[in-house]
Structure formats: structure tokens, C-alpha cells
Short mmCIF file of C-alpha atoms and ligand atoms in Angstrom, two decimals:
data_model
loop_
_atom_site.label_atom_id
_atom_site.label_comp_id
_atom_site.label_asym_id
_atom_site.label_seq_id
_atom_site.Cartn_x
_atom_site.Cartn_y
_atom_site.Cartn_z
CA MET A 1 -35.86 162.40 -98.50
CA GLY A 2 -34.02 162.08 -95.36
CA ALA A 3 -33.73 164.96 -92.72
CA THR A 4 -30.16 164.79 -90.41
CA PRO A 5 -30.84 164.09 -86.58
CA LEU A 6 -32.75 166.24 -84.57
CA ALA A 7 -29.39 166.45 -81.97
CA GLN A 8 -27.48 168.20 -84.99
CA GLU A 9 -29.92 170.95 -85.87
CA GLY A 10 -30.76 172.65 -82.44
CA SER A 11 -27.84 174.95 -82.41
CA ARG A 12 -26.51 176.02 -85.87
CA ASN A 13 -27.30 178.49 -87.86
CA ILE A 14 -30.21 178.56 -90.85
CA GLY A 15 -30.71 181.23 -93.33
CA PRO A 16 -34.13 182.67 -92.95
CA VAL A 17 -36.84 180.31 -94.64
CA ILE A 18 -38.90 181.71 -96.88
CA LEU A 19 -42.73 179.64 -97.12
CA LEU A 20 -44.87 181.16 -100.49
CA GLY A 21 -47.77 179.76 -101.43
CA PRO A 22 -51.57 179.74 -101.40
CA PRO A 23 -54.44 180.00 -99.00
CA GLY A 24 -54.29 177.21 -97.89
CA ALA A 25 -51.34 174.95 -98.73
CA GLY A 26 -49.86 174.19 -94.95
CA LYS A 27 -47.58 177.10 -94.58
CA GLY A 28 -48.41 177.31 -90.38
CA THR A 29 -48.52 173.94 -90.17
CA GLN A 30 -45.10 173.67 -91.83
CA ALA A 31 -43.41 176.67 -90.22
CA LYS A 32 -44.24 175.47 -86.84
CA ARG A 33 -42.45 172.42 -87.58
CA ILE A 34 -39.34 174.22 -89.32
CA ALA A 35 -39.50 176.12 -85.48
CA GLU A 36 -39.22 173.32 -83.48
CA ARG A 37 -36.93 171.34 -85.08
CA TYR A 38 -34.84 173.83 -85.40
CA GLY A 39 -35.31 176.49 -83.01
CA ILE A 40 -35.83 179.38 -84.78
CA PRO A 41 -39.22 181.37 -84.44
CA GLN A 42 -42.29 181.67 -87.14
CA ILE A 43 -42.87 184.96 -88.15
CA SER A 44 -46.28 184.47 -89.85
CA THR A 45 -47.76 188.16 -91.49
CA GLY A 46 -51.04 186.89 -90.92
CA ASP A 47 -51.16 185.82 -87.20
CA ILE A 48 -49.36 189.23 -86.34
CA LEU A 49 -52.28 190.91 -87.63
CA ARG A 50 -54.84 189.13 -86.04
CA ASN A 51 -53.57 188.80 -82.87
CA ASN A 52 -53.57 192.79 -83.48
CA VAL A 53 -57.10 192.71 -84.49
CA GLN A 54 -58.00 191.58 -81.13
CA GLY A 55 -55.78 193.08 -79.59
CA GLY A 56 -57.83 196.58 -81.03
CA THR A 57 -54.21 198.61 -82.04
CA GLU A 58 -54.02 201.30 -84.64
CA LEU A 59 -52.76 198.43 -87.02
CA GLY A 60 -55.35 196.01 -86.44
CA VAL A 61 -57.86 198.50 -86.91
CA GLN A 62 -56.50 199.33 -90.15
CA ALA A 63 -56.89 195.94 -91.21
CA LYS A 64 -59.68 194.78 -90.04
CA ALA A 65 -61.99 195.37 -92.93
CA ILE A 66 -59.41 194.69 -95.42
CA MET A 67 -58.76 191.21 -94.00
CA ALA A 68 -62.57 190.21 -94.05
CA ARG A 69 -62.49 190.96 -97.77
CA GLY A 70 -60.34 188.70 -98.53
CA GLU A 71 -57.60 191.69 -99.48
CA LEU A 72 -54.20 192.75 -99.01
CA VAL A 73 -53.31 195.10 -96.53
CA PRO A 74 -51.46 197.58 -97.64
CA ASP A 75 -46.88 197.22 -98.42
CA GLU A 76 -45.75 199.89 -96.14
CA LEU A 77 -48.13 198.80 -92.92
CA VAL A 78 -46.17 195.36 -93.56
CA CYS A 79 -43.18 195.87 -94.35
CA ASN A 80 -43.16 197.84 -90.89
CA MET A 81 -44.62 194.87 -88.72
CA VAL A 82 -42.21 192.54 -90.15
CA ALA A 83 -39.03 194.88 -89.39
CA ASP A 84 -39.98 195.49 -85.86
CA ARG A 85 -40.64 191.79 -85.66
CA LEU A 86 -37.08 191.12 -87.74
CA ARG A 87 -35.45 193.41 -84.99
CA ASP A 88 -36.13 190.82 -81.84
CA GLN A 89 -33.07 188.69 -80.38
CA ASP A 90 -34.75 185.86 -81.30
CA CYS A 91 -34.28 186.49 -85.11
CA GLU A 92 -30.60 186.29 -84.97
CA ARG A 93 -30.18 182.42 -85.67
CA GLY A 94 -32.79 182.30 -88.35
CA PHE A 95 -36.42 182.52 -88.68
CA ILE A 96 -39.63 181.04 -90.96
CA LEU A 97 -41.45 184.27 -92.83
CA ASP A 98 -44.49 182.25 -93.18
CA GLY A 99 -47.01 185.18 -95.31
CA PHE A 100 -44.48 186.86 -96.29
CA PRO A 101 -43.44 188.63 -98.90
CA ARG A 102 -46.63 188.33 -100.81
CA THR A 103 -46.23 191.03 -103.45
CA PRO A 104 -43.05 192.08 -105.63
CA ALA A 105 -42.61 195.39 -103.55
CA GLN A 106 -42.40 193.54 -100.72
CA ALA A 107 -40.24 190.69 -101.71
CA GLY A 108 -37.85 193.69 -102.84
CA TRP A 109 -38.13 195.48 -99.69
CA LEU A 110 -37.00 192.24 -98.67
CA ASP A 111 -34.39 192.08 -100.06
CA ALA A 112 -33.27 195.62 -99.55
CA PHE A 113 -33.57 194.57 -95.54
CA PHE A 114 -30.92 191.97 -95.93
CA GLU A 115 -28.67 193.69 -97.88
CA HIS A 116 -28.49 196.49 -95.46
CA GLN A 117 -27.95 193.72 -92.44
CA LEU A 118 -25.26 192.34 -94.80
CA VAL A 119 -23.46 195.98 -94.82
CA THR A 120 -24.00 196.26 -91.22
CA GLY A 121 -22.05 193.55 -90.34
CA GLY A 122 -25.92 191.08 -90.03
CA GLU A 123 -25.50 187.21 -91.33
CA HIS A 124 -28.75 186.97 -92.84
CA CYS A 125 -28.57 187.18 -96.54
CA LEU A 126 -29.89 184.72 -98.93
CA PRO A 127 -32.91 183.36 -97.85
CA ILE A 128 -34.08 180.08 -98.27
CA VAL A 129 -37.29 180.21 -100.77
CA ILE A 130 -39.78 177.62 -100.75
CA ARG A 131 -43.23 177.51 -102.67
CA MET A 132 -45.73 174.60 -102.05
CA ASP A 133 -48.11 173.66 -104.81
CA VAL A 134 -51.02 172.04 -103.34
CA ASP A 135 -53.94 171.01 -105.86
CA TYR A 136 -56.99 173.76 -106.12
CA ASN A 137 -59.45 171.51 -104.90
CA GLN A 138 -57.80 170.26 -102.14
CA LEU A 139 -56.57 173.71 -101.24
CA ILE A 140 -60.72 174.54 -100.96
CA ARG A 141 -60.95 171.57 -99.18
CA ARG A 142 -58.17 172.50 -96.88
CA ILE A 143 -59.62 176.13 -96.07
CA THR A 144 -62.85 174.56 -95.46
CA GLY A 145 -62.08 172.56 -92.76
CA ARG A 146 -59.45 174.14 -90.52
CA LYS A 147 -60.36 175.12 -86.95
CA THR A 148 -56.86 176.83 -85.14
CA CYS A 149 -57.02 177.19 -81.61
CA THR A 150 -57.78 180.26 -79.66
CA ALA A 151 -54.16 180.18 -77.50
CA PRO A 152 -51.81 182.30 -78.12
CA GLY A 153 -49.83 179.40 -80.05
CA GLN A 154 -52.49 179.30 -82.51
CA HIS A 155 -52.32 175.62 -83.21
CA ILE A 156 -54.02 174.41 -86.35
CA TYR A 157 -56.38 171.45 -87.13
CA ASN A 158 -58.61 170.03 -90.23
CA VAL A 159 -61.74 168.33 -89.34
CA TYR A 160 -60.88 166.41 -92.40
CA PHE A 161 -57.28 165.59 -92.91
CA GLN A 162 -56.16 166.69 -88.91
CA PRO A 163 -58.94 166.22 -86.89
CA PRO A 164 -58.48 167.23 -83.01
CA ARG A 165 -58.58 164.34 -80.32
CA VAL A 166 -61.65 165.61 -78.74
CA ASP A 167 -64.14 167.90 -80.75
CA ASN A 168 -63.73 171.33 -81.20
CA LEU A 169 -60.80 171.41 -78.20
CA CYS A 170 -56.75 171.50 -78.87
CA ASP A 171 -55.10 168.43 -78.26
CA ILE A 172 -52.33 171.23 -76.71
CA ASP A 173 -53.89 173.45 -74.75
CA GLY A 174 -57.63 172.44 -74.37
CA SER A 175 -58.30 175.40 -76.03
CA THR A 176 -61.90 176.52 -77.77
CA LEU A 177 -61.17 175.44 -81.50
CA VAL A 178 -62.63 178.18 -84.34
CA THR A 179 -63.19 178.67 -87.44
CA ARG A 180 -60.74 181.91 -89.28
CA ASN A 181 -62.71 185.17 -90.07
CA ASP A 182 -61.87 185.06 -93.26
CA ASP A 183 -62.97 181.20 -93.74
CA ARG A 184 -65.65 182.00 -95.73
CA GLU A 185 -66.52 180.57 -99.34
CA GLU A 186 -67.22 184.18 -100.89
CA VAL A 187 -63.55 185.33 -98.85
CA ILE A 188 -62.14 182.50 -100.05
CA ARG A 189 -62.50 182.97 -103.72
CA LYS A 190 -61.44 186.53 -103.29
CA ARG A 191 -57.98 185.27 -101.53
CA LEU A 192 -56.92 182.72 -103.91
CA GLN A 193 -57.01 185.53 -106.94
CA GLU A 194 -54.95 188.09 -104.77
CA TYR A 195 -52.81 184.98 -104.55
CA GLU A 196 -53.29 184.48 -108.40
CA ARG A 197 -52.94 188.26 -109.50
CA GLN A 198 -50.50 189.78 -106.63
CA THR A 199 -48.41 186.38 -104.36
CA ARG A 200 -47.96 184.10 -107.70
CA PRO A 201 -45.29 187.06 -109.57
CA VAL A 202 -43.62 186.38 -106.17
CA ALA A 203 -42.62 183.24 -107.37
CA ASP A 204 -41.78 184.25 -110.60
CA TYR A 205 -38.83 186.74 -108.95
CA TYR A 206 -37.31 184.29 -106.95
CA GLN A 207 -37.01 182.03 -109.83
CA GLN A 208 -35.81 184.45 -112.15
CA LYS A 209 -33.21 184.74 -109.38
CA GLY A 210 -32.50 181.58 -109.21
CA ARG A 211 -33.67 180.91 -105.37
CA LEU A 212 -37.26 178.62 -106.09
CA ILE A 213 -36.87 175.95 -104.51
CA SER A 214 -40.58 173.66 -105.44
CA LEU A 215 -42.12 171.31 -103.23
CA ASN A 216 -44.88 169.00 -103.64
CA GLY A 217 -47.67 170.19 -101.21
CA ASP A 218 -50.12 167.67 -102.16
CA LEU A 219 -48.40 165.22 -100.15
CA PRO A 220 -49.55 164.14 -96.40
CA VAL A 221 -48.42 166.43 -93.75
CA ASP A 222 -45.42 164.42 -91.90
CA GLU A 223 -43.58 163.96 -96.03
CA VAL A 224 -43.87 167.38 -96.60
CA THR A 225 -42.12 168.60 -93.20
CA GLN A 226 -39.50 165.36 -94.17
CA ASN A 227 -38.93 167.25 -98.03
CA MET A 228 -38.95 170.32 -96.37
CA PHE A 229 -36.44 169.68 -93.62
CA TYR A 230 -34.33 167.93 -96.48
CA VAL A 231 -34.34 170.92 -98.46
CA ILE A 232 -33.25 173.44 -95.78
CA GLU A 233 -30.00 171.03 -94.32
CA HIS A 234 -28.95 170.26 -97.73
CA HIS A 235 -29.02 173.90 -98.84
CA PRO A 236 -26.18 175.72 -99.57
P1 LIG B 1 -52.57 184.38 -93.65
O1 LIG B 1 -52.65 183.98 -92.36
O2 LIG B 1 -50.84 184.84 -94.47
O3 LIG B 1 -53.47 182.90 -94.35
P2 LIG B 1 -53.24 182.22 -95.74
O4 LIG B 1 -51.57 182.84 -97.30
O5 LIG B 1 -54.19 182.90 -96.68
O6 LIG B 1 -52.66 181.09 -95.29
P3 LIG B 1 -53.41 180.63 -94.84
O7 LIG B 1 -53.20 180.66 -92.79
O8 LIG B 1 -55.10 180.35 -95.11
O9 LIG B 1 -53.02 178.53 -95.28
P4 LIG B 1 -51.71 177.90 -94.77
O10 LIG B 1 -51.23 178.19 -96.16
O11 LIG B 1 -50.92 178.73 -93.29
O12 LIG B 1 -52.36 176.88 -94.46
P5 LIG B 1 -52.46 175.59 -92.96
O13 LIG B 1 -51.30 175.42 -92.70
O14 LIG B 1 -53.35 176.62 -91.94
O15 LIG B 1 -53.25 185.92 -94.39
C1 LIG B 1 -54.73 186.23 -93.77
C2 LIG B 1 -54.44 187.51 -94.39
O16 LIG B 1 -53.56 188.78 -93.94
C3 LIG B 1 -54.54 187.92 -95.85
O17 LIG B 1 -55.58 187.31 -96.48
C4 LIG B 1 -54.72 189.27 -95.95
O18 LIG B 1 -54.98 190.02 -95.85
C5 LIG B 1 -53.40 189.19 -94.93
N1 LIG B 1 -52.08 189.28 -94.82
C6 LIG B 1 -51.48 188.51 -94.32
N2 LIG B 1 -49.89 188.17 -94.31
C7 LIG B 1 -49.65 189.53 -95.43
C8 LIG B 1 -48.84 190.68 -96.41
N3 LIG B 1 -47.81 190.18 -96.28
N4 LIG B 1 -49.32 191.35 -96.84
C9 LIG B 1 -50.29 191.92 -97.40
N5 LIG B 1 -51.82 191.37 -96.41
C10 LIG B 1 -50.92 190.44 -95.36
O19 LIG B 1 -53.11 174.74 -93.30
C11 LIG B 1 -54.86 174.84 -94.24
C12 LIG B 1 -55.40 173.29 -93.45
O20 LIG B 1 -55.13 172.37 -94.28
C13 LIG B 1 -55.41 173.11 -91.99
O21 LIG B 1 -56.64 172.59 -91.52
C14 LIG B 1 -54.41 171.82 -92.17
O22 LIG B 1 -54.75 171.14 -90.72
C15 LIG B 1 -54.71 171.30 -93.64
N6 LIG B 1 -53.73 171.11 -93.86
C16 LIG B 1 -52.47 171.20 -94.24
N7 LIG B 1 -50.94 170.96 -94.32
C17 LIG B 1 -51.84 169.18 -94.75
C18 LIG B 1 -51.17 168.52 -95.90
N8 LIG B 1 -50.06 168.17 -96.30
N9 LIG B 1 -52.19 167.48 -95.82
C19 LIG B 1 -53.83 168.08 -95.53
N10 LIG B 1 -54.06 168.34 -94.78
C20 LIG B 1 -52.70 169.93 -94.40
#
């Protein structure tokens, strides 16, 4: 699939992009590339929650133990957090939701949010919903090999597939690379179970509405990116 030259893409509005997929599918990796190409923000609920945990905010205190167990943070807390973020001015031309919605209740909330925006004269109504399908064993290898940087960009590496040039240092900002607290074997299992139980039905929800696009996430990173760009640029 061929994507449009970058020069044409910097200023046009992009419908909201929703990236669905199990832990380790590559949502964060691809969201950063989409954000860079189209100049729209990546809204990762996992990153926002981790920043709150690190900053010791009230939300972070509530979320910390839940995340460490690999369970989902309550819908109300996450929806309020997303609502706050979507009001920021940088979301006006579009945005990428990475890790949200993750339950049918969150998906229903998001539809209502978009509908309200439309009623009040906003533009964001029909999201581009892309699900990344990845083989189970590949997911385990991706998660166990992941390292993320400690700077605000939270750049992502993988000791097997995307190693940094210098061991344990971010190529981009030189910060130290760390293993995420929830990338431990017993927690990974729980996160994958939660995906099957709570998030797979979200894909079914969008499928029933005829809005789900499935992509092969098993391909090398660059190929997945090219396919993502194609889907975004050819979306009605
Ligand atoms: P979150 O941070 O969203 O984690 P996740 O969904 O489990 O997804 P990951 O970040 O593990 O994986 P990813 O798909 O982004 O993959 P990545 O690009 O890093 O959520 C964490 C926790 O926060 C949840 O468990 C929950 O507690 C809470 N939470 C968050 N959102 C919530 C919500 N909406 N509601 C309730 N609770 C919520 O890639 C993985 C690795 O693979 C990397 O090392 C990368 O380099 C490598 N890689 C990527 N693509 C490829 C490829 N094509 N080939 C080879 N390697 C690749």
C-alpha cells in the first residue's frame, strides 16, 4: 500500500484515530509515527496514567496498585481523564487514541462525547478504528523485550526487534531505558486476559457498526506504519 507524500499531510484535518489491539501489539509505536506524520497528538491513556503514578497525583494513587496487577482502571476515572485531555487545543485537527476505549462502557462514552461535539458545532464525529492483530507468542516476546525511555516522549525500544544504538540509552534524548513495572510475566498474563475479557468486545462493538479496520500487526514495524498511513489517507 502506498501513502501520500508527507507535504500534503501536515495541515489537513484527520478524523480521530483509535488504535485497538492487545498489550504489545505496537499501538504506542505506531501512534508516535502517526502523530509525527500528521502533526496531531498521541493520547495514550497508559502514558497519562503512568505520569500520574510517577507524579503521585490523586489519580495516580488510585491507579497505581490496579495497574501493577494488570487490571483496568475504573471507567469513570479514565473517561474523565480523556475528556480533560480532548479539550486541549492541540486536539482540534485530530488526535490518536492509544489504549482507549478499552471497555464497551468507554466506547459508548466516547460515541456520546463525539455526538455532543457534533451537536455543539465540533467536527470530530466518525473515528477511524484500526485494530492490530498479532500472534500470541509474538506479543509475549515483544512485551518481555520492551524498554522505554524515562523522558517525556517515552520512546519505545525492544531488545529483540528495535534495540537502541547504545545499550540502555535512548537514541533520541539519551535518557536511561527502563522496563515497565507491568511488563513482568505474571502481570502480562493478567493484562492479556483483561484484553480478551474487556477489550475484544470493543472491537466487536465497532465491527457491528461497520467501522472496524483490521491490520496485520505481525509485520515489521515500517510495513505496519505504511499500511496505517494508507488506511488513514483513504478513509472516507
Ligand atoms: P497501556 O500502557 O495502554 O498498555 P497496553 O495496552 O498493555 O499496551 P502496551 O503499551 O503494552 O503495548 P503497545 O500495543 O503500545 O505496544 P508497543 O508499541 O509498546 O496500559 C497499561 C495499563 O494502564 C493497563 O493495564 C491499565 O491498567 C491501564 N489503562 C490504560 N488505558 C486504560 C483504559 N482505557 N481503561 C482502563 N485502564 C487503562 O510495542 C511493544 C513492543 O514491541 C516494543 O518493544 C516495540 O519496540 C515492539 N514492536 C512494536 N511493533 C513491532 C513490530 N511490528 N515488530 C516487532 N516489534 C515491534
